[in-house]
mmCIF file of C-alpha atoms in Angstrom:
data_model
loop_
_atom_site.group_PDB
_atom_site.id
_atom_site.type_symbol
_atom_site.label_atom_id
_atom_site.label_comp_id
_atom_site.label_asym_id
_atom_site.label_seq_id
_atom_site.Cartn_x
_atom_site.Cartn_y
_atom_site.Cartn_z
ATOM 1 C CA UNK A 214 9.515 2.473 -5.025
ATOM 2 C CA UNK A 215 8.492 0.307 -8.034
ATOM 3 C CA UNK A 216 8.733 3.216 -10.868
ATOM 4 C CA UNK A 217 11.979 3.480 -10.622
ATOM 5 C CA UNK A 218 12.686 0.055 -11.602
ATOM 6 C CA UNK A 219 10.091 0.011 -14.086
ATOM 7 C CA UNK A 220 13.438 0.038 -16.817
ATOM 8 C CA UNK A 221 14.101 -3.786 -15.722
ATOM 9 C CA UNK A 222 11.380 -5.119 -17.437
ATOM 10 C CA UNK A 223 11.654 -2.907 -20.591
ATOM 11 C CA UNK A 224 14.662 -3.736 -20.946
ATOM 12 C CA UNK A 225 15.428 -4.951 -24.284
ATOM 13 C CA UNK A 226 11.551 -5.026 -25.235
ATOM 14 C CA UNK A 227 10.777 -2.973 -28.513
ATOM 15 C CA UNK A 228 7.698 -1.659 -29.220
ATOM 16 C CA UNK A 229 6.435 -2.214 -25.186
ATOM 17 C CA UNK A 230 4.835 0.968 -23.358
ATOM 18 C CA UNK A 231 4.252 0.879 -19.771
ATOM 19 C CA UNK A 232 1.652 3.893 -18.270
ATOM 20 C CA UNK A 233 1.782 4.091 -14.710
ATOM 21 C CA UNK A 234 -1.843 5.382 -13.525
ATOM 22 C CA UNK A 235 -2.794 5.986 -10.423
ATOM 23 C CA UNK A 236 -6.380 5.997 -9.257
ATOM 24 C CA UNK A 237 -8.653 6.138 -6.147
ATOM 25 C CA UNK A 238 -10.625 3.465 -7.535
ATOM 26 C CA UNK A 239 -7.339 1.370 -8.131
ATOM 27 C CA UNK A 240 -6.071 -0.547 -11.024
ATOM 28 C CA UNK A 241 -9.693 -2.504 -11.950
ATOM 29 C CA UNK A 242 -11.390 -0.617 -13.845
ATOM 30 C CA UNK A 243 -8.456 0.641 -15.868
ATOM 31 C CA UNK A 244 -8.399 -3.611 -16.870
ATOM 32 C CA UNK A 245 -11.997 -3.987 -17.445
ATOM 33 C CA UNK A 246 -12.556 -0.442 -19.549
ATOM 34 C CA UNK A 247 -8.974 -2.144 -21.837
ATOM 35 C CA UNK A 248 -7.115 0.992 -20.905
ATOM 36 C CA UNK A 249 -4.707 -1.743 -19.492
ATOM 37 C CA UNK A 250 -2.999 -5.012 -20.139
ATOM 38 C CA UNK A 251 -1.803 -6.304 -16.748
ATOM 39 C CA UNK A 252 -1.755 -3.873 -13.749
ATOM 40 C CA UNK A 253 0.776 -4.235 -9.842
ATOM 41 C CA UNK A 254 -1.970 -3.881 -7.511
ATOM 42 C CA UNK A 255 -2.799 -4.582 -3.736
ATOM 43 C CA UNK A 256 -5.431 -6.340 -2.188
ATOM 44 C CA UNK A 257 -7.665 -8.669 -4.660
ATOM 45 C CA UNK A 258 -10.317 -7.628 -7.439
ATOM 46 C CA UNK A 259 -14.105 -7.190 -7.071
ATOM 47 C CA UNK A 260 -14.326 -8.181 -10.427
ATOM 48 C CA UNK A 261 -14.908 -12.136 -10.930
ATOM 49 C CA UNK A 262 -13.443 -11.183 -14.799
ATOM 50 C CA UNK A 263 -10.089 -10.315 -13.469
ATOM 51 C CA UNK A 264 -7.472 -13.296 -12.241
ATOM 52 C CA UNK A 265 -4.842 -12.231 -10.379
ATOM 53 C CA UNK A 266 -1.724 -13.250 -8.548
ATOM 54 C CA UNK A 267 -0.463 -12.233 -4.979
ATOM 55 C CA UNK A 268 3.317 -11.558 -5.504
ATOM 56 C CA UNK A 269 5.010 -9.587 -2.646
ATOM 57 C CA UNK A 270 4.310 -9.227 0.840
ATOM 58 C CA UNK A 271 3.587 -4.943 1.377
ATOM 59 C CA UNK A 272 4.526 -4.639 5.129
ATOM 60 C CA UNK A 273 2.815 -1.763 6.855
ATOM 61 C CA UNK A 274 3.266 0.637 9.774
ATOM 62 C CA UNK A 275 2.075 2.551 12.062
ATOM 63 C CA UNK A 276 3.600 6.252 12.126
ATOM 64 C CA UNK A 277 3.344 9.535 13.853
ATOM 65 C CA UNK A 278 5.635 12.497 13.766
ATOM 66 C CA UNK A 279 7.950 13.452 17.135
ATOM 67 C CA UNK A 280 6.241 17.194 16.800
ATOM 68 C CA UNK A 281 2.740 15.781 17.385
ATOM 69 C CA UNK A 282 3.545 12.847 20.015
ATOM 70 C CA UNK A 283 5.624 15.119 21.943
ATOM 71 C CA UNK A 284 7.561 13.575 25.045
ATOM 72 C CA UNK A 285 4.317 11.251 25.849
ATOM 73 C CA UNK A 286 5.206 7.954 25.191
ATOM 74 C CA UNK A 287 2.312 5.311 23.858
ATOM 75 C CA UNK A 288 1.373 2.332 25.777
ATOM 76 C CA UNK A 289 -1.512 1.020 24.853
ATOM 77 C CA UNK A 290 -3.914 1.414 21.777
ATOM 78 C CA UNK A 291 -6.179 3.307 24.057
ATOM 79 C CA UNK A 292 -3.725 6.355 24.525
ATOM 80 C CA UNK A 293 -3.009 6.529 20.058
ATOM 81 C CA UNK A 294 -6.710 7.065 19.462
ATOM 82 C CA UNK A 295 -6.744 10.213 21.451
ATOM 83 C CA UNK A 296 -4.362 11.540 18.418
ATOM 84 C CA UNK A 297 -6.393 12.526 15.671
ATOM 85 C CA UNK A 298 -5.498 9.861 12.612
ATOM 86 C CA UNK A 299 -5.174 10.520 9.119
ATOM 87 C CA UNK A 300 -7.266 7.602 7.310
ATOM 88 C CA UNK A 301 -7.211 5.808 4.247
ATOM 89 C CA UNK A 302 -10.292 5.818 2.554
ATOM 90 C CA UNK A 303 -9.450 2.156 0.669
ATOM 91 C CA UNK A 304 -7.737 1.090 4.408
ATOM 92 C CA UNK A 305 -9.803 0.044 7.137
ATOM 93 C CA UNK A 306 -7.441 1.306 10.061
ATOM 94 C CA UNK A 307 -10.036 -0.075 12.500
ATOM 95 C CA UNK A 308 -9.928 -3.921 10.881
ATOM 96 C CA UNK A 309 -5.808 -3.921 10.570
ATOM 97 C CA UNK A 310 -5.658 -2.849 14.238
ATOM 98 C CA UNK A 311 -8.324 -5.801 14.818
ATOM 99 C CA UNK A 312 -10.457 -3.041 17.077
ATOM 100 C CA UNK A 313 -13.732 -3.588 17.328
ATOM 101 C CA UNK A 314 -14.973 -0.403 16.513
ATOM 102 C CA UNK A 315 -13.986 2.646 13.954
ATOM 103 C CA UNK A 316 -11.284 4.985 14.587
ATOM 104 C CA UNK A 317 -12.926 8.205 16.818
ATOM 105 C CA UNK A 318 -10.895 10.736 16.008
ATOM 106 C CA UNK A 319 -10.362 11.086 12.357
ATOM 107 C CA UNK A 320 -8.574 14.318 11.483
ATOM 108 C CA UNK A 321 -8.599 13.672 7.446
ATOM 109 C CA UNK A 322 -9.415 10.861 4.647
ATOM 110 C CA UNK A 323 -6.978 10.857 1.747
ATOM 111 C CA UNK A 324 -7.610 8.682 -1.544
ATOM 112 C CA UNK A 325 -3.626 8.984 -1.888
ATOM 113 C CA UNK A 326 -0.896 7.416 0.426
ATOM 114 C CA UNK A 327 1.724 10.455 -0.670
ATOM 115 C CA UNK A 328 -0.782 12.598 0.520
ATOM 116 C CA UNK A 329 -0.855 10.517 4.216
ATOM 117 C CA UNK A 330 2.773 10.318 4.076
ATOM 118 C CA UNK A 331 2.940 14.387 3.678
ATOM 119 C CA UNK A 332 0.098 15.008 6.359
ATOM 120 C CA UNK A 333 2.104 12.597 8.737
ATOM 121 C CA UNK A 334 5.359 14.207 8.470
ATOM 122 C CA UNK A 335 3.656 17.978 9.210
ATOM 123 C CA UNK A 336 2.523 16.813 12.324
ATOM 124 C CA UNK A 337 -1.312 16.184 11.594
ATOM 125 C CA UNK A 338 -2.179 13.036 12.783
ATOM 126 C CA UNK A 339 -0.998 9.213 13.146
ATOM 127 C CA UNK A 340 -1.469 6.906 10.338
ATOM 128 C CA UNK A 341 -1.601 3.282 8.760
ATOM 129 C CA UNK A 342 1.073 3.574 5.825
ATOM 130 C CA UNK A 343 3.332 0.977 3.563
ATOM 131 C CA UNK A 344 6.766 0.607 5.126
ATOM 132 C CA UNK A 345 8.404 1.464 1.568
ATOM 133 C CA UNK A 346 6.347 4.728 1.434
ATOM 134 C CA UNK A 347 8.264 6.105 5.233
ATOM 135 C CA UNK A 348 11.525 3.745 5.554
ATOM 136 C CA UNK A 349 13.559 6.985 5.246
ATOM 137 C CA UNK A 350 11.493 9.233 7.151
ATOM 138 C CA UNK A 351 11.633 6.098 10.169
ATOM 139 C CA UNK A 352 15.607 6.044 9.882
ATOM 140 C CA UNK A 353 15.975 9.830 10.071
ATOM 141 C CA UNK A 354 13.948 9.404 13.012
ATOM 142 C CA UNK A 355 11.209 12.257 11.138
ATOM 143 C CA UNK A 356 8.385 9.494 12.075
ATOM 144 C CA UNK A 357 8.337 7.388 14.743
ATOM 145 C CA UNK A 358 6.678 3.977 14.708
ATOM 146 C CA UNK A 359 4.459 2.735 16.995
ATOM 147 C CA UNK A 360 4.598 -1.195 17.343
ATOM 148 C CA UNK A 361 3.860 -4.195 19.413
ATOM 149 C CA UNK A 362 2.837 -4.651 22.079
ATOM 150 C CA UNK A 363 0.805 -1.155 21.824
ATOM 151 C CA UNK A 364 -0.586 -2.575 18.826
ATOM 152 C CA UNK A 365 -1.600 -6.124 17.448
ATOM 153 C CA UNK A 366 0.982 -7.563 15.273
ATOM 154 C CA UNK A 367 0.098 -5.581 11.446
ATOM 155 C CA UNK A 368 -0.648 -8.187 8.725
ATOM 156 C CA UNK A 369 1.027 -7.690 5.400
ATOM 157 C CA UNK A 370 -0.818 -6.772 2.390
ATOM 158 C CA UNK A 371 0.345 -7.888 -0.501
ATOM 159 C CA UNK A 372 1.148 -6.621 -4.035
ATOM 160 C CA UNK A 373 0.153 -8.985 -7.325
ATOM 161 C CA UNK A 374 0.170 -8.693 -10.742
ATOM 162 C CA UNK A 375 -4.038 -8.724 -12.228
ATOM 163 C CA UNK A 376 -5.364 -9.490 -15.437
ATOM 164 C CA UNK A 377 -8.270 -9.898 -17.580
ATOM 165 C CA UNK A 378 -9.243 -14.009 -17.964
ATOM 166 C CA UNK A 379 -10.047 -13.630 -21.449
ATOM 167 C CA UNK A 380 -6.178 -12.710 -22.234
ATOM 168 C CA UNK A 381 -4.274 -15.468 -22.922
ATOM 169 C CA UNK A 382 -1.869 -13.981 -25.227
ATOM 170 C CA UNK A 383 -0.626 -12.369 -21.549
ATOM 171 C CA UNK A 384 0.923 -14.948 -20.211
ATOM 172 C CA UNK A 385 4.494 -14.605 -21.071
ATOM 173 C CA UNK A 386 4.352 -10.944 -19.547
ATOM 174 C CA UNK A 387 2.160 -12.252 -16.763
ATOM 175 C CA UNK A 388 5.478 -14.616 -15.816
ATOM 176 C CA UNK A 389 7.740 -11.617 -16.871
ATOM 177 C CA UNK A 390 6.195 -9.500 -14.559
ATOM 178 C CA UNK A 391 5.331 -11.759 -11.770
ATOM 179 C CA UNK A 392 9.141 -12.938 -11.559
ATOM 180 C CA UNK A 393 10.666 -9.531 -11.440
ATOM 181 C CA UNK A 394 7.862 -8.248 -8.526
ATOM 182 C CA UNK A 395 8.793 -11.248 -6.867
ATOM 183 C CA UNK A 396 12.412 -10.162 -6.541
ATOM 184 C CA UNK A 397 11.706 -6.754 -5.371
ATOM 185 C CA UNK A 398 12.079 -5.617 -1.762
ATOM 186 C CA UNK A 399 9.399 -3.320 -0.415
#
């Protein structure tokens, strides 16, 4: 959703090189090993060496595909958690859905959303997922959202631009960057 645009803020820049990495540990330690400059992450840092800015809300959903669900329609939270789910091991499905205790039936953990996304769409479970990552699979009606009032009302994430503190000489990119996330729609 981002990558594509990626040519918007190259544009006109000699000499610039943007790597796109993606990592089950996220963007922080690429920063703090210097095998980045500025990194478009979710969430906050651990690290108390990296600043960072919150940009862009990052809606999310819950999904699960008409194959699995069936003719049953959900009505409460109750009746979801007898699917199996499809977790996020840096998500804590429980905590969004403000339950107060762990999912039971856990079918799979992924380190990768695209690999949710696909496990979703065969029919393998329910999941927690980015709006951006299953807008077209929700309008072609290949994943069906389940909302309020089955669920509590699904805080955003959000995505920010991080940095090291000891990088001034960032700045100007740190505004270049942080304007053009601003103006994207997730």
């Amino acid at each position: 959703m981002l990558a594509p645009k990626l040519a918007e803020i190259t544009h006109g820049e000699k000499n610039l090189q943007i790597s796109v990495f993606a990592s089950q540990n996220g963007s922080e330690n690429f920063l703090l090993r210097g095998d980045a400059d500025l990194a478009i992450e979710c969430n906050r840092p651990k690290s108390p060496e990296i600043r960072f800015k919150r940009v862009v809300e990052e809606p999310f959903v819950v999904v699960i595909s008409p194959s699995l669900l069936k003719a049953k329609k959900i009505r409460a939270v109750e009746e979801l958690l007898e699917y199996p789910h499809l977790l996020h091991q840096g998500l804590k499905t429980s905590e969004v859905l403000k339950l107060s205790h762990d999912i039971p039936n856990v079918q799979a953990i992924f380190n990768d959303i695209a690999m949710i996304w696909a496990a979703a769409c065969a029919g393998l479970g329910w999941a927690l997922l980015p709006r951006y990552a299953v807008a077209l699979e929700l309008k072609e009606k290949q994943l069906i959202e389940i909302r309020h009032p089955v669920l509590p009302k699904i805080e955003p994430e959000h995505f920010g631009v991080w940095w090291l503190r000891d990088r001034p000489a960032l700045n100007p990119w740190i505004k270049k960057i942080t304007e053009w996330l601003a103006e994207q729609s997730l």
